[in-house]
């Protein structure tokens, strides 16, 4: 169930971040006139970055939760967890 919730959160966040980056910002005007046409784009990227960190942590803790219940050697569990920890900010 946790995996499905994680997938849903990541999917919703993908769409939301796309909308946040493109709202009130004409892509053609952005490249011809610069950042002034898009308003405060720094604030948007800050919000996106914070939620990206949240989703990465959610994926990491999801991996820990799923691996903890597996019947395998502790060393192999650590390897799997380390593979997911590479993406941590």
PDB file of N, CA and C in Angstrom:
ATOM      1  N   UNK A   1       0.814  -1.191   0.000  1.00  0.00           N
ATOM      2  CA  UNK A   1       0.000   0.000   0.000  1.00  0.00           C
ATOM      3  C   UNK A   1       0.863   1.263   0.000  1.00  0.00           C
ATOM      4  N   UNK A   2       1.951   1.229   0.782  1.00  0.00           N
ATOM      5  CA  UNK A   2       2.848   2.379   0.835  1.00  0.00           C
ATOM      6  C   UNK A   2       3.455   2.665  -0.533  1.00  0.00           C
ATOM      7  N   UNK A   3       3.764   1.622  -1.282  1.00  0.00           N
ATOM      8  CA  UNK A   3       4.336   1.813  -2.616  1.00  0.00           C
ATOM      9  C   UNK A   3       3.347   2.517  -3.539  1.00  0.00           C
ATOM     10  N   UNK A   4       2.078   2.159  -3.452  1.00  0.00           N
ATOM     11  CA  UNK A   4       1.065   2.807  -4.289  1.00  0.00           C
ATOM     12  C   UNK A   4       0.882   4.278  -3.911  1.00  0.00           C
ATOM     13  N   UNK A   5       0.950   4.556  -2.628  1.00  0.00           N
ATOM     14  CA  UNK A   5       0.853   5.946  -2.176  1.00  0.00           C
ATOM     15  C   UNK A   5       2.048   6.744  -2.683  1.00  0.00           C
ATOM     16  N   UNK A   6       3.233   6.147  -2.623  1.00  0.00           N
ATOM     17  CA  UNK A   6       4.435   6.809  -3.117  1.00  0.00           C
ATOM     18  C   UNK A   6       4.329   7.093  -4.606  1.00  0.00           C
ATOM     19  N   UNK A   7       3.855   6.135  -5.367  1.00  0.00           N
ATOM     20  CA  UNK A   7       3.687   6.332  -6.808  1.00  0.00           C
ATOM     21  C   UNK A   7       2.695   7.457  -7.078  1.00  0.00           C
ATOM     22  N   UNK A   8       1.592   7.476  -6.338  1.00  0.00           N
ATOM     23  CA  UNK A   8       0.579   8.517  -6.529  1.00  0.00           C
ATOM     24  C   UNK A   8       1.134   9.897  -6.191  1.00  0.00           C
ATOM     25  N   UNK A   9       1.855  10.002  -5.077  1.00  0.00           N
ATOM     26  CA  UNK A   9       2.439  11.285  -4.677  1.00  0.00           C
ATOM     27  C   UNK A   9       3.427  11.771  -5.728  1.00  0.00           C
ATOM     28  N   UNK A  10       4.281  10.885  -6.219  1.00  0.00           N
ATOM     29  CA  UNK A  10       5.269  11.270  -7.233  1.00  0.00           C
ATOM     30  C   UNK A  10       4.598  11.671  -8.546  1.00  0.00           C
ATOM     31  N   UNK A  11       3.554  10.963  -8.937  1.00  0.00           N
ATOM     32  CA  UNK A  11       2.847  11.300 -10.177  1.00  0.00           C
ATOM     33  C   UNK A  11       2.156  12.657 -10.062  1.00  0.00           C
ATOM     34  N   UNK A  12       1.495  12.884  -8.937  1.00  0.00           N
ATOM     35  CA  UNK A  12       0.834  14.175  -8.731  1.00  0.00           C
ATOM     36  C   UNK A  12       1.859  15.297  -8.684  1.00  0.00           C
ATOM     37  N   UNK A  13       2.983  15.052  -8.033  1.00  0.00           N
ATOM     38  CA  UNK A  13       4.014  16.082  -7.940  1.00  0.00           C
ATOM     39  C   UNK A  13       4.637  16.367  -9.304  1.00  0.00           C
ATOM     40  N   UNK A  14       4.775  15.369 -10.148  1.00  0.00           N
ATOM     41  CA  UNK A  14       5.319  15.585 -11.487  1.00  0.00           C
ATOM     42  C   UNK A  14       4.448  16.561 -12.261  1.00  0.00           C
ATOM     43  N   UNK A  15       3.158  16.338 -12.240  1.00  0.00           N
ATOM     44  CA  UNK A  15       2.231  17.225 -12.950  1.00  0.00           C
ATOM     45  C   UNK A  15       2.234  18.617 -12.313  1.00  0.00           C
ATOM     46  N   UNK A  16       2.220  18.672 -10.989  1.00  0.00           N
ATOM     47  CA  UNK A  16       2.208  19.953 -10.290  1.00  0.00           C
ATOM     48  C   UNK A  16       3.466  20.762 -10.570  1.00  0.00           C
ATOM     49  N   UNK A  17       4.622  20.130 -10.553  1.00  0.00           N
ATOM     50  CA  UNK A  17       5.863  20.867 -10.811  1.00  0.00           C
ATOM     51  C   UNK A  17       5.922  21.368 -12.245  1.00  0.00           C
ATOM     52  N   UNK A  18       5.382  20.592 -13.178  1.00  0.00           N
ATOM     53  CA  UNK A  18       5.326  21.051 -14.566  1.00  0.00           C
ATOM     54  C   UNK A  18       4.456  22.296 -14.678  1.00  0.00           C
ATOM     55  N   UNK A  19       3.324  22.281 -14.003  1.00  0.00           N
ATOM     56  CA  UNK A  19       2.425  23.436 -14.043  1.00  0.00           C
ATOM     57  C   UNK A  19       3.068  24.641 -13.355  1.00  0.00           C
ATOM     58  N   UNK A  20       3.726  24.420 -12.215  1.00  0.00           N
ATOM     59  CA  UNK A  20       4.372  25.524 -11.499  1.00  0.00           C
ATOM     60  C   UNK A  20       5.457  26.200 -12.326  1.00  0.00           C
ATOM     61  N   UNK A  21       6.191  25.424 -13.091  1.00  0.00           N
ATOM     62  CA  UNK A  21       7.267  26.028 -13.872  1.00  0.00           C
ATOM     63  C   UNK A  21       6.756  26.747 -15.109  1.00  0.00           C
ATOM     64  N   UNK A  22       5.594  26.365 -15.602  1.00  0.00           N
ATOM     65  CA  UNK A  22       5.132  26.952 -16.856  1.00  0.00           C
ATOM     66  C   UNK A  22       4.019  27.981 -16.699  1.00  0.00           C
ATOM     67  N   UNK A  23       3.432  28.109 -15.520  1.00  0.00           N
ATOM     68  CA  UNK A  23       2.337  29.055 -15.347  1.00  0.00           C
ATOM     69  C   UNK A  23       2.869  30.490 -15.413  1.00  0.00           C
ATOM     70  N   UNK A  24       2.156  31.333 -16.080  1.00  0.00           N
ATOM     71  CA  UNK A  24       2.532  32.749 -16.260  1.00  0.00           C
ATOM     72  C   UNK A  24       3.903  32.926 -16.896  1.00  0.00           C
ATOM     73  N   UNK A  25       4.313  31.990 -17.682  1.00  0.00           N
ATOM     74  CA  UNK A  25       5.632  32.100 -18.306  1.00  0.00           C
ATOM     75  C   UNK A  25       5.531  31.646 -19.759  1.00  0.00           C
ATOM     76  N   UNK A  26       5.670  32.577 -20.656  1.00  0.00           N
ATOM     77  CA  UNK A  26       5.661  32.273 -22.075  1.00  0.00           C
ATOM     78  C   UNK A  26       7.057  31.781 -22.458  1.00  0.00           C
ATOM     79  N   UNK A  27       7.185  30.538 -22.931  1.00  0.00           N
ATOM     80  CA  UNK A  27       8.521  30.010 -23.212  1.00  0.00           C
ATOM     81  C   UNK A  27       9.289  30.803 -24.262  1.00  0.00           C
ATOM     82  N   UNK A  28       8.591  31.320 -25.252  1.00  0.00           N
ATOM     83  CA  UNK A  28       9.276  32.095 -26.295  1.00  0.00           C
ATOM     84  C   UNK A  28       9.762  33.418 -25.714  1.00  0.00           C
ATOM     85  N   UNK A  29       8.912  34.083 -24.939  1.00  0.00           N
ATOM     86  CA  UNK A  29       9.310  35.344 -24.315  1.00  0.00           C
ATOM     87  C   UNK A  29      10.420  35.125 -23.289  1.00  0.00           C
ATOM     88  N   UNK A  30      10.419  33.972 -22.633  1.00  0.00           N
ATOM     89  CA  UNK A  30      11.465  33.675 -21.654  1.00  0.00           C
ATOM     90  C   UNK A  30      12.838  33.687 -22.316  1.00  0.00           C
ATOM     91  N   UNK A  31      12.935  33.100 -23.512  1.00  0.00           N
ATOM     92  CA  UNK A  31      14.231  33.030 -24.183  1.00  0.00           C
ATOM     93  C   UNK A  31      14.602  34.330 -24.879  1.00  0.00           C
ATOM     94  N   UNK A  32      13.620  35.155 -25.229  1.00  0.00           N
ATOM     95  CA  UNK A  32      13.947  36.405 -25.913  1.00  0.00           C
ATOM     96  C   UNK A  32      14.101  37.577 -24.956  1.00  0.00           C
ATOM     97  N   UNK A  33      13.316  37.593 -23.855  1.00  0.00           N
ATOM     98  CA  UNK A  33      13.331  38.739 -22.946  1.00  0.00           C
ATOM     99  C   UNK A  33      13.946  38.429 -21.585  1.00  0.00           C
ATOM    100  N   UNK A  34      14.129  37.179 -21.267  1.00  0.00           N
ATOM    101  CA  UNK A  34      14.774  36.816 -20.011  1.00  0.00           C
ATOM    102  C   UNK A  34      13.802  36.502 -18.894  1.00  0.00           C
ATOM    103  N   UNK A  35      14.316  36.517 -17.673  1.00  0.00           N
ATOM    104  CA  UNK A  35      13.547  36.096 -16.501  1.00  0.00           C
ATOM    105  C   UNK A  35      12.414  37.043 -16.116  1.00  0.00           C
ATOM    106  N   UNK A  36      12.448  38.282 -16.598  1.00  0.00           N
ATOM    107  CA  UNK A  36      11.451  39.260 -16.189  1.00  0.00           C
ATOM    108  C   UNK A  36      10.033  38.843 -16.564  1.00  0.00           C
ATOM    109  N   UNK A  37       9.872  38.094 -17.650  1.00  0.00           N
ATOM    110  CA  UNK A  37       8.538  37.695 -18.097  1.00  0.00           C
ATOM    111  C   UNK A  37       7.930  36.625 -17.202  1.00  0.00           C
ATOM    112  N   UNK A  38       8.716  35.897 -16.481  1.00  0.00           N
ATOM    113  CA  UNK A  38       8.213  34.767 -15.693  1.00  0.00           C
ATOM    114  C   UNK A  38       7.978  35.108 -14.228  1.00  0.00           C
ATOM    115  N   UNK A  39       8.107  36.331 -13.846  1.00  0.00           N
ATOM    116  CA  UNK A  39       7.891  36.681 -12.445  1.00  0.00           C
ATOM    117  C   UNK A  39       9.031  36.176 -11.574  1.00  0.00           C
ATOM    118  N   UNK A  40       8.705  35.767 -10.375  1.00  0.00           N
ATOM    119  CA  UNK A  40       9.717  35.311  -9.428  1.00  0.00           C
ATOM    120  C   UNK A  40       9.954  33.813  -9.618  1.00  0.00           C
ATOM    121  N   UNK A  41      10.765  33.474 -10.578  1.00  0.00           N
ATOM    122  CA  UNK A  41      11.021  32.065 -10.901  1.00  0.00           C
ATOM    123  C   UNK A  41      11.885  31.392  -9.831  1.00  0.00           C
ATOM    124  N   UNK A  42      12.667  32.184  -9.094  1.00  0.00           N
ATOM    125  CA  UNK A  42      13.495  31.617  -8.027  1.00  0.00           C
ATOM    126  C   UNK A  42      12.617  30.982  -6.953  1.00  0.00           C
ATOM    127  N   UNK A  43      11.533  31.664  -6.588  1.00  0.00           N
ATOM    128  CA  UNK A  43      10.613  31.126  -5.589  1.00  0.00           C
ATOM    129  C   UNK A  43      10.005  29.820  -6.074  1.00  0.00           C
ATOM    130  N   UNK A  44       9.629  29.738  -7.340  1.00  0.00           N
ATOM    131  CA  UNK A  44       9.047  28.508  -7.894  1.00  0.00           C
ATOM    132  C   UNK A  44      10.034  27.356  -7.805  1.00  0.00           C
ATOM    133  N   UNK A  45      11.277  27.599  -8.184  1.00  0.00           N
ATOM    134  CA  UNK A  45      12.272  26.525  -8.149  1.00  0.00           C
ATOM    135  C   UNK A  45      12.595  26.118  -6.721  1.00  0.00           C
ATOM    136  N   UNK A  46      12.515  27.044  -5.782  1.00  0.00           N
ATOM    137  CA  UNK A  46      12.729  26.704  -4.374  1.00  0.00           C
ATOM    138  C   UNK A  46      11.633  25.757  -3.882  1.00  0.00           C
ATOM    139  N   UNK A  47      10.389  26.072  -4.205  1.00  0.00           N
ATOM    140  CA  UNK A  47       9.272  25.207  -3.814  1.00  0.00           C
ATOM    141  C   UNK A  47       9.405  23.839  -4.469  1.00  0.00           C
ATOM    142  N   UNK A  48       9.750  23.825  -5.742  1.00  0.00           N
ATOM    143  CA  UNK A  48       9.925  22.555  -6.457  1.00  0.00           C
ATOM    144  C   UNK A  48      11.052  21.744  -5.829  1.00  0.00           C
ATOM    145  N   UNK A  49      12.149  22.394  -5.489  1.00  0.00           N
ATOM    146  CA  UNK A  49      13.278  21.701  -4.867  1.00  0.00           C
ATOM    147  C   UNK A  49      12.923  21.085  -3.524  1.00  0.00           C
ATOM    148  N   UNK A  50      12.176  21.817  -2.710  1.00  0.00           N
ATOM    149  CA  UNK A  50      11.767  21.301  -1.401  1.00  0.00           C
ATOM    150  C   UNK A  50      10.893  20.061  -1.564  1.00  0.00           C
ATOM    151  N   UNK A  51       9.933  20.122  -2.472  1.00  0.00           N
ATOM    152  CA  UNK A  51       9.064  18.963  -2.662  1.00  0.00           C
ATOM    153  C   UNK A  51       9.788  17.812  -3.349  1.00  0.00           C
ATOM    154  N   UNK A  52      10.773  18.113  -4.173  1.00  0.00           N
ATOM    155  CA  UNK A  52      11.584  17.041  -4.759  1.00  0.00           C
ATOM    156  C   UNK A  52      12.368  16.299  -3.682  1.00  0.00           C
ATOM    157  N   UNK A  53      12.912  17.042  -2.735  1.00  0.00           N
ATOM    158  CA  UNK A  53      13.616  16.409  -1.617  1.00  0.00           C
ATOM    159  C   UNK A  53      12.655  15.530  -0.822  1.00  0.00           C
ATOM    160  N   UNK A  54      11.443  16.030  -0.595  1.00  0.00           N
ATOM    161  CA  UNK A  54      10.438  15.251   0.120  1.00  0.00           C
ATOM    162  C   UNK A  54      10.127  13.946  -0.611  1.00  0.00           C
ATOM    163  N   UNK A  55       9.933  14.000  -1.925  1.00  0.00           N
ATOM    164  CA  UNK A  55       9.606  12.774  -2.662  1.00  0.00           C
ATOM    165  C   UNK A  55      10.789  11.812  -2.695  1.00  0.00           C
ATOM    166  N   UNK A  56      12.007  12.331  -2.773  1.00  0.00           N
ATOM    167  CA  UNK A  56      13.182  11.453  -2.740  1.00  0.00           C
ATOM    168  C   UNK A  56      13.287  10.745  -1.389  1.00  0.00           C
ATOM    169  N   UNK A  57      13.036  11.466  -0.310  1.00  0.00           N
ATOM    170  CA  UNK A  57      13.048  10.839   1.016  1.00  0.00           C
ATOM    171  C   UNK A  57      11.928   9.819   1.153  1.00  0.00           C
ATOM    172  N   UNK A  58      10.783  10.115   0.577  1.00  0.00           N
ATOM    173  CA  UNK A  58       9.667   9.172   0.599  1.00  0.00           C
ATOM    174  C   UNK A  58      10.030   7.878  -0.121  1.00  0.00           C
ATOM    175  N   UNK A  59      10.680   7.989  -1.267  1.00  0.00           N
ATOM    176  CA  UNK A  59      11.117   6.802  -2.015  1.00  0.00           C
ATOM    177  C   UNK A  59      12.159   6.020  -1.211  1.00  0.00           C
ATOM    178  N   UNK A  60      13.090   6.730  -0.579  1.00  0.00           N
ATOM    179  CA  UNK A  60      14.135   6.079   0.203  1.00  0.00           C
ATOM    180  C   UNK A  60      13.549   5.311   1.388  1.00  0.00           C
ATOM    181  N   UNK A  61      12.660   5.949   2.148  1.00  0.00           N
ATOM    182  CA  UNK A  61      12.065   5.274   3.301  1.00  0.00           C
ATOM    183  C   UNK A  61      11.124   4.157   2.875  1.00  0.00           C
ATOM    184  N   UNK A  62      10.528   4.297   1.712  1.00  0.00           N
ATOM    185  CA  UNK A  62       9.715   3.221   1.154  1.00  0.00           C
ATOM    186  C   UNK A  62      10.596   1.998   0.878  1.00  0.00           C
ATOM    187  N   UNK A  63      11.787   2.229   0.350  1.00  0.00           N
ATOM    188  CA  UNK A  63      12.715   1.124   0.088  1.00  0.00           C
ATOM    189  C   UNK A  63      13.127   0.438   1.389  1.00  0.00           C
ATOM    190  N   UNK A  64      13.397   1.225   2.416  1.00  0.00           N
ATOM    191  CA  UNK A  64      13.757   0.638   3.715  1.00  0.00           C
ATOM    192  C   UNK A  64      12.614  -0.222   4.243  1.00  0.00           C
ATOM    193  N   UNK A  65      11.402   0.296   4.163  1.00  0.00           N
ATOM    194  CA  UNK A  65      10.232  -0.434   4.653  1.00  0.00           C
ATOM    195  C   UNK A  65      10.042  -1.745   3.895  1.00  0.00           C
ATOM    196  N   UNK A  66      10.193  -1.703   2.580  1.00  0.00           N
ATOM    197  CA  UNK A  66       9.980  -2.906   1.779  1.00  0.00           C
ATOM    198  C   UNK A  66      11.095  -3.931   1.962  1.00  0.00           C
ATOM    199  N   UNK A  67      12.329  -3.469   2.085  1.00  0.00           N
ATOM    200  CA  UNK A  67      13.464  -4.383   2.221  1.00  0.00           C
ATOM    201  C   UNK A  67      13.501  -5.008   3.616  1.00  0.00           C
ATOM    202  N   UNK A  68      13.021  -4.295   4.617  1.00  0.00           N
ATOM    203  CA  UNK A  68      13.071  -4.807   5.995  1.00  0.00           C
ATOM    204  C   UNK A  68      12.319  -6.122   6.147  1.00  0.00           C
ATOM    205  N   UNK A  69      11.262  -6.314   5.391  1.00  0.00           N
ATOM    206  CA  UNK A  69      10.469  -7.530   5.525  1.00  0.00           C
ATOM    207  C   UNK A  69      10.943  -8.695   4.677  1.00  0.00           C
ATOM    208  N   UNK A  70      11.980  -8.508   3.887  1.00  0.00           N
ATOM    209  CA  UNK A  70      12.471  -9.584   3.023  1.00  0.00           C
ATOM    210  C   UNK A  70      13.339 -10.564   3.800  1.00  0.00           C
ATOM    211  N   UNK A  71      13.280 -11.825   3.406  1.00  0.00           N
ATOM    212  CA  UNK A  71      14.124 -12.858   4.012  1.00  0.00           C
ATOM    213  C   UNK A  71      15.391 -12.988   3.180  1.00  0.00           C
ATOM    214  N   UNK A  72      16.358 -12.149   3.503  1.00  0.00           N
ATOM    215  CA  UNK A  72      17.647 -12.177   2.815  1.00  0.00           C
ATOM    216  C   UNK A  72      18.713 -11.706   3.789  1.00  0.00           C
ATOM    217  N   UNK A  73      19.943 -11.912   3.425  1.00  0.00           N
ATOM    218  CA  UNK A  73      21.057 -11.546   4.302  1.00  0.00           C
ATOM    219  C   UNK A  73      21.066 -10.037   4.542  1.00  0.00           C
ATOM    220  N   UNK A  74      21.494  -9.660   5.740  1.00  0.00           N
ATOM    221  CA  UNK A  74      21.543  -8.244   6.105  1.00  0.00           C
ATOM    222  C   UNK A  74      22.434  -7.458   5.148  1.00  0.00           C
ATOM    223  N   UNK A  75      23.540  -8.059   4.735  1.00  0.00           N
ATOM    224  CA  UNK A  75      24.469  -7.400   3.813  1.00  0.00           C
ATOM    225  C   UNK A  75      23.775  -7.047   2.503  1.00  0.00           C
ATOM    226  N   UNK A  76      22.946  -7.941   1.998  1.00  0.00           N
ATOM    227  CA  UNK A  76      22.225  -7.674   0.754  1.00  0.00           C
ATOM    228  C   UNK A  76      21.171  -6.582   0.947  1.00  0.00           C
ATOM    229  N   UNK A  77      20.561  -6.566   2.111  1.00  0.00           N
ATOM    230  CA  UNK A  77      19.599  -5.504   2.401  1.00  0.00           C
ATOM    231  C   UNK A  77      20.283  -4.140   2.397  1.00  0.00           C
ATOM    232  N   UNK A  78      21.469  -4.090   2.995  1.00  0.00           N
ATOM    233  CA  UNK A  78      22.225  -2.839   3.035  1.00  0.00           C
ATOM    234  C   UNK A  78      22.584  -2.390   1.621  1.00  0.00           C
ATOM    235  N   UNK A  79      22.952  -3.319   0.766  1.00  0.00           N
ATOM    236  CA  UNK A  79      23.298  -2.981  -0.617  1.00  0.00           C
ATOM    237  C   UNK A  79      22.096  -2.374  -1.339  1.00  0.00           C
ATOM    238  N   UNK A  80      20.930  -2.957  -1.141  1.00  0.00           N
ATOM    239  CA  UNK A  80      19.721  -2.424  -1.782  1.00  0.00           C
ATOM    240  C   UNK A  80      19.413  -1.025  -1.255  1.00  0.00           C
ATOM    241  N   UNK A  81      19.510  -0.846   0.051  1.00  0.00           N
ATOM    242  CA  UNK A  81      19.245   0.467   0.646  1.00  0.00           C
ATOM    243  C   UNK A  81      20.257   1.493   0.141  1.00  0.00           C
ATOM    244  N   UNK A  82      21.512   1.112   0.043  1.00  0.00           N
ATOM    245  CA  UNK A  82      22.530   2.034  -0.473  1.00  0.00           C
ATOM    246  C   UNK A  82      22.267   2.408  -1.927  1.00  0.00           C
ATOM    247  N   UNK A  83      21.741   1.483  -2.700  1.00  0.00           N
ATOM    248  CA  UNK A  83      21.406   1.790  -4.094  1.00  0.00           C
ATOM    249  C   UNK A  83      20.335   2.878  -4.166  1.00  0.00           C
ATOM    250  N   UNK A  84      19.380   2.841  -3.260  1.00  0.00           N
ATOM    251  CA  UNK A  84      18.350   3.881  -3.242  1.00  0.00           C
ATOM    252  C   UNK A  84      18.852   5.172  -2.606  1.00  0.00           C
ATOM    253  N   UNK A  85      19.865   5.086  -1.752  1.00  0.00           N
ATOM    254  CA  UNK A  85      20.364   6.287  -1.081  1.00  0.00           C
ATOM    255  C   UNK A  85      21.223   7.153  -1.994  1.00  0.00           C
ATOM    256  N   UNK A  86      21.633   6.646  -3.120  1.00  0.00           N
ATOM    257  CA  UNK A  86      22.440   7.435  -4.056  1.00  0.00           C
ATOM    258  C   UNK A  86      21.680   8.672  -4.519  1.00  0.00           C
ATOM    259  N   UNK A  87      20.371   8.576  -4.609  1.00  0.00           N
ATOM    260  CA  UNK A  87      19.549   9.685  -5.086  1.00  0.00           C
ATOM    261  C   UNK A  87      19.274  10.740  -4.021  1.00  0.00           C
ATOM    262  N   UNK A  88      19.633  10.484  -2.782  1.00  0.00           N
ATOM    263  CA  UNK A  88      19.338  11.446  -1.721  1.00  0.00           C
ATOM    264  C   UNK A  88      20.114  12.737  -1.933  1.00  0.00           C
ATOM    265  N   UNK A  89      19.455  13.866  -1.613  1.00  0.00           N
ATOM    266  CA  UNK A  89      20.126  15.169  -1.805  1.00  0.00           C
ATOM    267  C   UNK A  89      21.216  15.411  -0.788  1.00  0.00           C
TER     268      UNK A  89
END
